[in-house]
Amino acid sequence: VPKVRREQVEHDREEWQRHYGAKHHRELTPEQRRRYYELFNQRVQKWLDAGYGSCALRQAGPQRIMVDALHHFKGIRYTLGTFAVAPNHVHVLVVPFNGVDLSGILHSWKSFTAKSINKELGRTGKFWIDESYDHLVRNEVELKRIEGYIARHALSGSYVERHTVL
């Protein structure tokens, strides 16, 4: 996401925290949570889907690094579901094994791939945005909806793998 867009989100987040405090988004009322997701998740996803940013994952090397990282601890730390590697972001359905924290999985993926992709591209610095969007899938209808959303990324030329998590 371009610097001006990142700065816009950072400014909006500071304003949000001044108004609502530094509550975790799960502590917000349903209306506050809807607005939070609209401001900080849906808006960023629209920018990503529009192709903002460096689109490094469009290149074969970085894309392969990302795919390999997702598969690395499959069956050891988590069940890997359907995923899409878009040019500038990734969607993943994942079920952590008991005792494995989702935030640890995400940190592992982001840390490893940032270092590896930056090395591949001969660059340094931040690769991923700090924020990740996670969603608890509560039923099969929701699972199918999310799988469909991820799979539709294939239409835009993203790398997609379909895996069932049930």
PDB file of C-alpha atoms in Angstrom:
ATOM      1  CA  VAL A   1       0.000   0.000   0.000  1.00  0.00           C
ATOM      2  CA  PRO A   2       1.459   3.405  -0.892  1.00  0.00           C
ATOM      3  CA  LYS A   3       2.929   5.514   1.890  1.00  0.00           C
ATOM      4  CA  VAL A   4       0.173   8.140   1.668  1.00  0.00           C
ATOM      5  CA  ARG A   5      -2.481   5.434   2.201  1.00  0.00           C
ATOM      6  CA  ARG A   6      -0.544   3.902   5.128  1.00  0.00           C
ATOM      7  CA  GLU A   7      -0.219   7.335   6.710  1.00  0.00           C
ATOM      8  CA  GLN A   8      -3.957   7.864   6.260  1.00  0.00           C
ATOM      9  CA  VAL A   9      -4.709   4.606   8.091  1.00  0.00           C
ATOM     10  CA  GLU A  10      -2.207   5.451  10.862  1.00  0.00           C
ATOM     11  CA  HIS A  11      -3.826   8.875  11.328  1.00  0.00           C
ATOM     12  CA  ASP A  12      -7.303   7.330  11.409  1.00  0.00           C
ATOM     13  CA  ARG A  13      -6.118   4.700  13.920  1.00  0.00           C
ATOM     14  CA  GLU A  14      -4.723   7.430  16.208  1.00  0.00           C
ATOM     15  CA  GLU A  15      -8.023   9.288  15.994  1.00  0.00           C
ATOM     16  CA  TRP A  16      -9.901   6.066  16.709  1.00  0.00           C
ATOM     17  CA  GLN A  17      -7.779   5.362  19.786  1.00  0.00           C
ATOM     18  CA  ARG A  18      -8.243   8.914  21.074  1.00  0.00           C
ATOM     19  CA  HIS A  19     -11.998   8.424  20.810  1.00  0.00           C
ATOM     20  CA  TYR A  20     -12.399   4.751  21.848  1.00  0.00           C
ATOM     21  CA  GLY A  21      -9.148   3.984  23.642  1.00  0.00           C
ATOM     22  CA  ALA A  22      -6.777   1.149  22.791  1.00  0.00           C
ATOM     23  CA  LYS A  23      -9.392  -1.595  23.194  1.00  0.00           C
ATOM     24  CA  HIS A  24      -8.967  -4.805  21.279  1.00  0.00           C
ATOM     25  CA  HIS A  25     -11.514  -4.830  18.443  1.00  0.00           C
ATOM     26  CA  ARG A  26     -13.331  -7.763  20.108  1.00  0.00           C
ATOM     27  CA  GLU A  27     -14.147  -5.511  23.099  1.00  0.00           C
ATOM     28  CA  LEU A  28     -16.095  -3.059  20.937  1.00  0.00           C
ATOM     29  CA  THR A  29     -19.852  -2.893  20.532  1.00  0.00           C
ATOM     30  CA  PRO A  30     -21.205  -4.490  17.333  1.00  0.00           C
ATOM     31  CA  GLU A  31     -21.633  -1.054  15.706  1.00  0.00           C
ATOM     32  CA  GLN A  32     -18.136   0.067  16.749  1.00  0.00           C
ATOM     33  CA  ARG A  33     -16.699  -3.214  15.463  1.00  0.00           C
ATOM     34  CA  ARG A  34     -18.474  -2.779  12.106  1.00  0.00           C
ATOM     35  CA  ARG A  35     -17.017   0.722  11.776  1.00  0.00           C
ATOM     36  CA  TYR A  36     -13.565  -0.501  12.879  1.00  0.00           C
ATOM     37  CA  TYR A  37     -13.526  -3.202  10.179  1.00  0.00           C
ATOM     38  CA  GLU A  38     -14.792  -0.738   7.606  1.00  0.00           C
ATOM     39  CA  LEU A  39     -12.000   1.744   8.425  1.00  0.00           C
ATOM     40  CA  PHE A  40      -9.086  -0.587   9.011  1.00  0.00           C
ATOM     41  CA  ASN A  41      -9.747  -3.839   7.210  1.00  0.00           C
ATOM     42  CA  GLN A  42     -12.242  -3.464   4.392  1.00  0.00           C
ATOM     43  CA  ARG A  43     -10.671  -0.233   3.166  1.00  0.00           C
ATOM     44  CA  VAL A  44      -7.173  -1.750   3.111  1.00  0.00           C
ATOM     45  CA  GLN A  45      -8.482  -4.898   1.368  1.00  0.00           C
ATOM     46  CA  LYS A  46     -10.064  -2.712  -1.337  1.00  0.00           C
ATOM     47  CA  TRP A  47      -6.730  -0.943  -1.853  1.00  0.00           C
ATOM     48  CA  LEU A  48      -4.917  -4.267  -2.027  1.00  0.00           C
ATOM     49  CA  ASP A  49      -7.435  -5.760  -4.453  1.00  0.00           C
ATOM     50  CA  ALA A  50      -7.039  -2.632  -6.594  1.00  0.00           C
ATOM     51  CA  GLY A  51      -3.332  -3.468  -6.980  1.00  0.00           C
ATOM     52  CA  TYR A  52      -1.723  -0.844  -4.777  1.00  0.00           C
ATOM     53  CA  GLY A  53       1.811  -1.378  -3.555  1.00  0.00           C
ATOM     54  CA  SER A  54       4.860  -3.045  -5.053  1.00  0.00           C
ATOM     55  CA  CYS A  55       3.000  -6.244  -6.043  1.00  0.00           C
ATOM     56  CA  ALA A  56       6.175  -8.220  -5.336  1.00  0.00           C
ATOM     57  CA  LEU A  57       4.202 -11.458  -4.991  1.00  0.00           C
ATOM     58  CA  ARG A  58       3.360 -11.292  -8.686  1.00  0.00           C
ATOM     59  CA  GLN A  59       6.969 -12.344  -9.380  1.00  0.00           C
ATOM     60  CA  ALA A  60       7.709 -16.070  -9.459  1.00  0.00           C
ATOM     61  CA  GLY A  61      10.493 -16.052  -6.839  1.00  0.00           C
ATOM     62  CA  PRO A  62       8.643 -14.167  -4.089  1.00  0.00           C
ATOM     63  CA  GLN A  63       5.444 -16.042  -4.857  1.00  0.00           C
ATOM     64  CA  ARG A  64       7.231 -19.400  -4.487  1.00  0.00           C
ATOM     65  CA  ILE A  65       8.767 -18.263  -1.177  1.00  0.00           C
ATOM     66  CA  MET A  66       5.287 -17.439   0.104  1.00  0.00           C
ATOM     67  CA  VAL A  67       3.723 -20.711  -1.062  1.00  0.00           C
ATOM     68  CA  ASP A  68       6.574 -22.753   0.410  1.00  0.00           C
ATOM     69  CA  ALA A  69       6.282 -20.900   3.733  1.00  0.00           C
ATOM     70  CA  LEU A  70       2.563 -21.673   3.950  1.00  0.00           C
ATOM     71  CA  HIS A  71       3.287 -25.362   3.356  1.00  0.00           C
ATOM     72  CA  HIS A  72       6.318 -25.530   5.680  1.00  0.00           C
ATOM     73  CA  PHE A  73       4.527 -26.392   8.953  1.00  0.00           C
ATOM     74  CA  LYS A  74       1.396 -27.852   7.344  1.00  0.00           C
ATOM     75  CA  GLY A  75       0.433 -30.954   9.306  1.00  0.00           C
ATOM     76  CA  ILE A  76       2.865 -30.030  12.098  1.00  0.00           C
ATOM     77  CA  ARG A  77       1.439 -26.786  13.523  1.00  0.00           C
ATOM     78  CA  TYR A  78      -1.759 -26.367  11.502  1.00  0.00           C
ATOM     79  CA  THR A  79      -4.111 -27.669   8.872  1.00  0.00           C
ATOM     80  CA  LEU A  80      -3.700 -25.565   5.744  1.00  0.00           C
ATOM     81  CA  GLY A  81      -6.908 -24.696   3.940  1.00  0.00           C
ATOM     82  CA  THR A  82      -7.554 -22.870   0.697  1.00  0.00           C
ATOM     83  CA  PHE A  83      -5.241 -19.926   0.110  1.00  0.00           C
ATOM     84  CA  ALA A  84      -4.530 -17.239  -2.469  1.00  0.00           C
ATOM     85  CA  VAL A  85      -1.277 -15.408  -3.048  1.00  0.00           C
ATOM     86  CA  ALA A  86      -2.317 -12.178  -4.753  1.00  0.00           C
ATOM     87  CA  PRO A  87       0.274  -9.750  -6.145  1.00  0.00           C
ATOM     88  CA  ASN A  88       0.317  -7.685  -2.939  1.00  0.00           C
ATOM     89  CA  HIS A  89      -1.401  -9.721  -0.216  1.00  0.00           C
ATOM     90  CA  VAL A  90      -2.306 -13.232   0.909  1.00  0.00           C
ATOM     91  CA  HIS A  91      -5.539 -14.880   2.064  1.00  0.00           C
ATOM     92  CA  VAL A  92      -5.222 -18.132   4.035  1.00  0.00           C
ATOM     93  CA  LEU A  93      -7.653 -20.483   5.718  1.00  0.00           C
ATOM     94  CA  VAL A  94      -5.719 -22.161   8.512  1.00  0.00           C
ATOM     95  CA  VAL A  95      -6.655 -24.250  11.536  1.00  0.00           C
ATOM     96  CA  PRO A  96      -3.989 -24.128  14.251  1.00  0.00           C
ATOM     97  CA  PHE A  97      -3.398 -27.355  16.144  1.00  0.00           C
ATOM     98  CA  ASN A  98      -4.191 -27.414  19.865  1.00  0.00           C
ATOM     99  CA  GLY A  99      -1.584 -25.448  21.776  1.00  0.00           C
ATOM    100  CA  VAL A 100      -0.436 -23.503  18.699  1.00  0.00           C
ATOM    101  CA  ASP A 101      -1.281 -19.798  18.667  1.00  0.00           C
ATOM    102  CA  LEU A 102      -2.511 -18.215  15.421  1.00  0.00           C
ATOM    103  CA  SER A 103      -0.485 -15.068  16.102  1.00  0.00           C
ATOM    104  CA  GLY A 104       2.664 -17.216  16.290  1.00  0.00           C
ATOM    105  CA  ILE A 105       1.874 -18.809  12.936  1.00  0.00           C
ATOM    106  CA  LEU A 106       1.287 -15.408  11.325  1.00  0.00           C
ATOM    107  CA  HIS A 107       4.458 -13.983  12.853  1.00  0.00           C
ATOM    108  CA  SER A 108       6.458 -16.946  11.546  1.00  0.00           C
ATOM    109  CA  TRP A 109       5.072 -16.564   8.014  1.00  0.00           C
ATOM    110  CA  LYS A 110       5.500 -12.793   7.922  1.00  0.00           C
ATOM    111  CA  SER A 111       8.988 -12.754   9.449  1.00  0.00           C
ATOM    112  CA  PHE A 112      10.408 -15.536   7.294  1.00  0.00           C
ATOM    113  CA  THR A 113       8.846 -14.365   4.040  1.00  0.00           C
ATOM    114  CA  ALA A 114       9.746 -10.698   4.594  1.00  0.00           C
ATOM    115  CA  LYS A 115      13.420 -11.549   5.073  1.00  0.00           C
ATOM    116  CA  SER A 116      13.495 -14.083   2.236  1.00  0.00           C
ATOM    117  CA  ILE A 117      11.578 -11.987  -0.287  1.00  0.00           C
ATOM    118  CA  ASN A 118      13.588  -8.858   0.505  1.00  0.00           C
ATOM    119  CA  LYS A 119      16.764 -10.893  -0.045  1.00  0.00           C
ATOM    120  CA  GLU A 120      15.380 -12.306  -3.313  1.00  0.00           C
ATOM    121  CA  LEU A 121      14.557  -8.791  -4.526  1.00  0.00           C
ATOM    122  CA  GLY A 122      17.787  -7.199  -3.249  1.00  0.00           C
ATOM    123  CA  ARG A 123      15.970  -4.845  -0.932  1.00  0.00           C
ATOM    124  CA  THR A 124      15.600  -4.186   2.785  1.00  0.00           C
ATOM    125  CA  GLY A 125      12.974  -2.789   5.091  1.00  0.00           C
ATOM    126  CA  LYS A 126       9.378  -3.497   5.926  1.00  0.00           C
ATOM    127  CA  PHE A 127       7.570  -5.893   3.601  1.00  0.00           C
ATOM    128  CA  TRP A 128       4.223  -6.571   5.330  1.00  0.00           C
ATOM    129  CA  ILE A 129       1.844  -4.189   7.076  1.00  0.00           C
ATOM    130  CA  ASP A 130       1.686  -4.802  10.821  1.00  0.00           C
ATOM    131  CA  GLU A 131      -2.032  -5.476  10.945  1.00  0.00           C
ATOM    132  CA  SER A 132      -3.447  -8.847   9.980  1.00  0.00           C
ATOM    133  CA  TYR A 133      -7.128  -9.554   9.672  1.00  0.00           C
ATOM    134  CA  ASP A 134      -8.322 -12.780  11.199  1.00  0.00           C
ATOM    135  CA  HIS A 135     -11.824 -14.146  11.286  1.00  0.00           C
ATOM    136  CA  LEU A 136     -13.156 -17.047  13.299  1.00  0.00           C
ATOM    137  CA  VAL A 137     -15.134 -19.366  11.029  1.00  0.00           C
ATOM    138  CA  ARG A 138     -18.165 -20.490  12.996  1.00  0.00           C
ATOM    139  CA  ASN A 139     -20.037 -22.783  10.616  1.00  0.00           C
ATOM    140  CA  GLU A 140     -19.888 -24.551   7.274  1.00  0.00           C
ATOM    141  CA  VAL A 141     -21.873 -21.842   5.456  1.00  0.00           C
ATOM    142  CA  GLU A 142     -19.324 -19.242   6.526  1.00  0.00           C
ATOM    143  CA  LEU A 143     -16.457 -21.560   5.592  1.00  0.00           C
ATOM    144  CA  LYS A 144     -17.851 -22.036   2.068  1.00  0.00           C
ATOM    145  CA  ARG A 145     -18.351 -18.273   1.674  1.00  0.00           C
ATOM    146  CA  ILE A 146     -14.746 -17.558   2.677  1.00  0.00           C
ATOM    147  CA  GLU A 147     -13.371 -20.393   0.535  1.00  0.00           C
ATOM    148  CA  GLY A 148     -15.280 -18.941  -2.418  1.00  0.00           C
ATOM    149  CA  TYR A 149     -13.942 -15.458  -1.758  1.00  0.00           C
ATOM    150  CA  ILE A 150     -10.388 -16.775  -1.673  1.00  0.00           C
ATOM    151  CA  ALA A 151     -10.863 -18.990  -4.747  1.00  0.00           C
ATOM    152  CA  ARG A 152     -12.216 -16.040  -6.777  1.00  0.00           C
ATOM    153  CA  HIS A 153      -8.748 -14.506  -6.567  1.00  0.00           C
ATOM    154  CA  ALA A 154      -7.768 -17.016  -9.269  1.00  0.00           C
ATOM    155  CA  LEU A 155      -9.828 -14.910 -11.687  1.00  0.00           C
ATOM    156  CA  SER A 156      -7.457 -11.988 -11.092  1.00  0.00           C
ATOM    157  CA  GLY A 157      -4.379 -14.075 -11.828  1.00  0.00           C
ATOM    158  CA  SER A 158      -3.466 -14.804  -8.209  1.00  0.00           C
ATOM    159  CA  TYR A 159      -1.902 -18.129  -7.254  1.00  0.00           C
ATOM    160  CA  VAL A 160      -4.645 -20.189  -5.577  1.00  0.00           C
ATOM    161  CA  GLU A 161      -4.556 -23.613  -3.930  1.00  0.00           C
ATOM    162  CA  ARG A 162      -7.733 -25.268  -2.704  1.00  0.00           C
ATOM    163  CA  HIS A 163      -7.516 -27.431   0.400  1.00  0.00           C
ATOM    164  CA  THR A 164     -10.369 -28.587   2.602  1.00  0.00           C
ATOM    165  CA  VAL A 165     -10.078 -27.957   6.330  1.00  0.00           C
ATOM    166  CA  LEU A 166     -12.992 -30.155   7.416  1.00  0.00           C
TER     167      LEU A 166
END
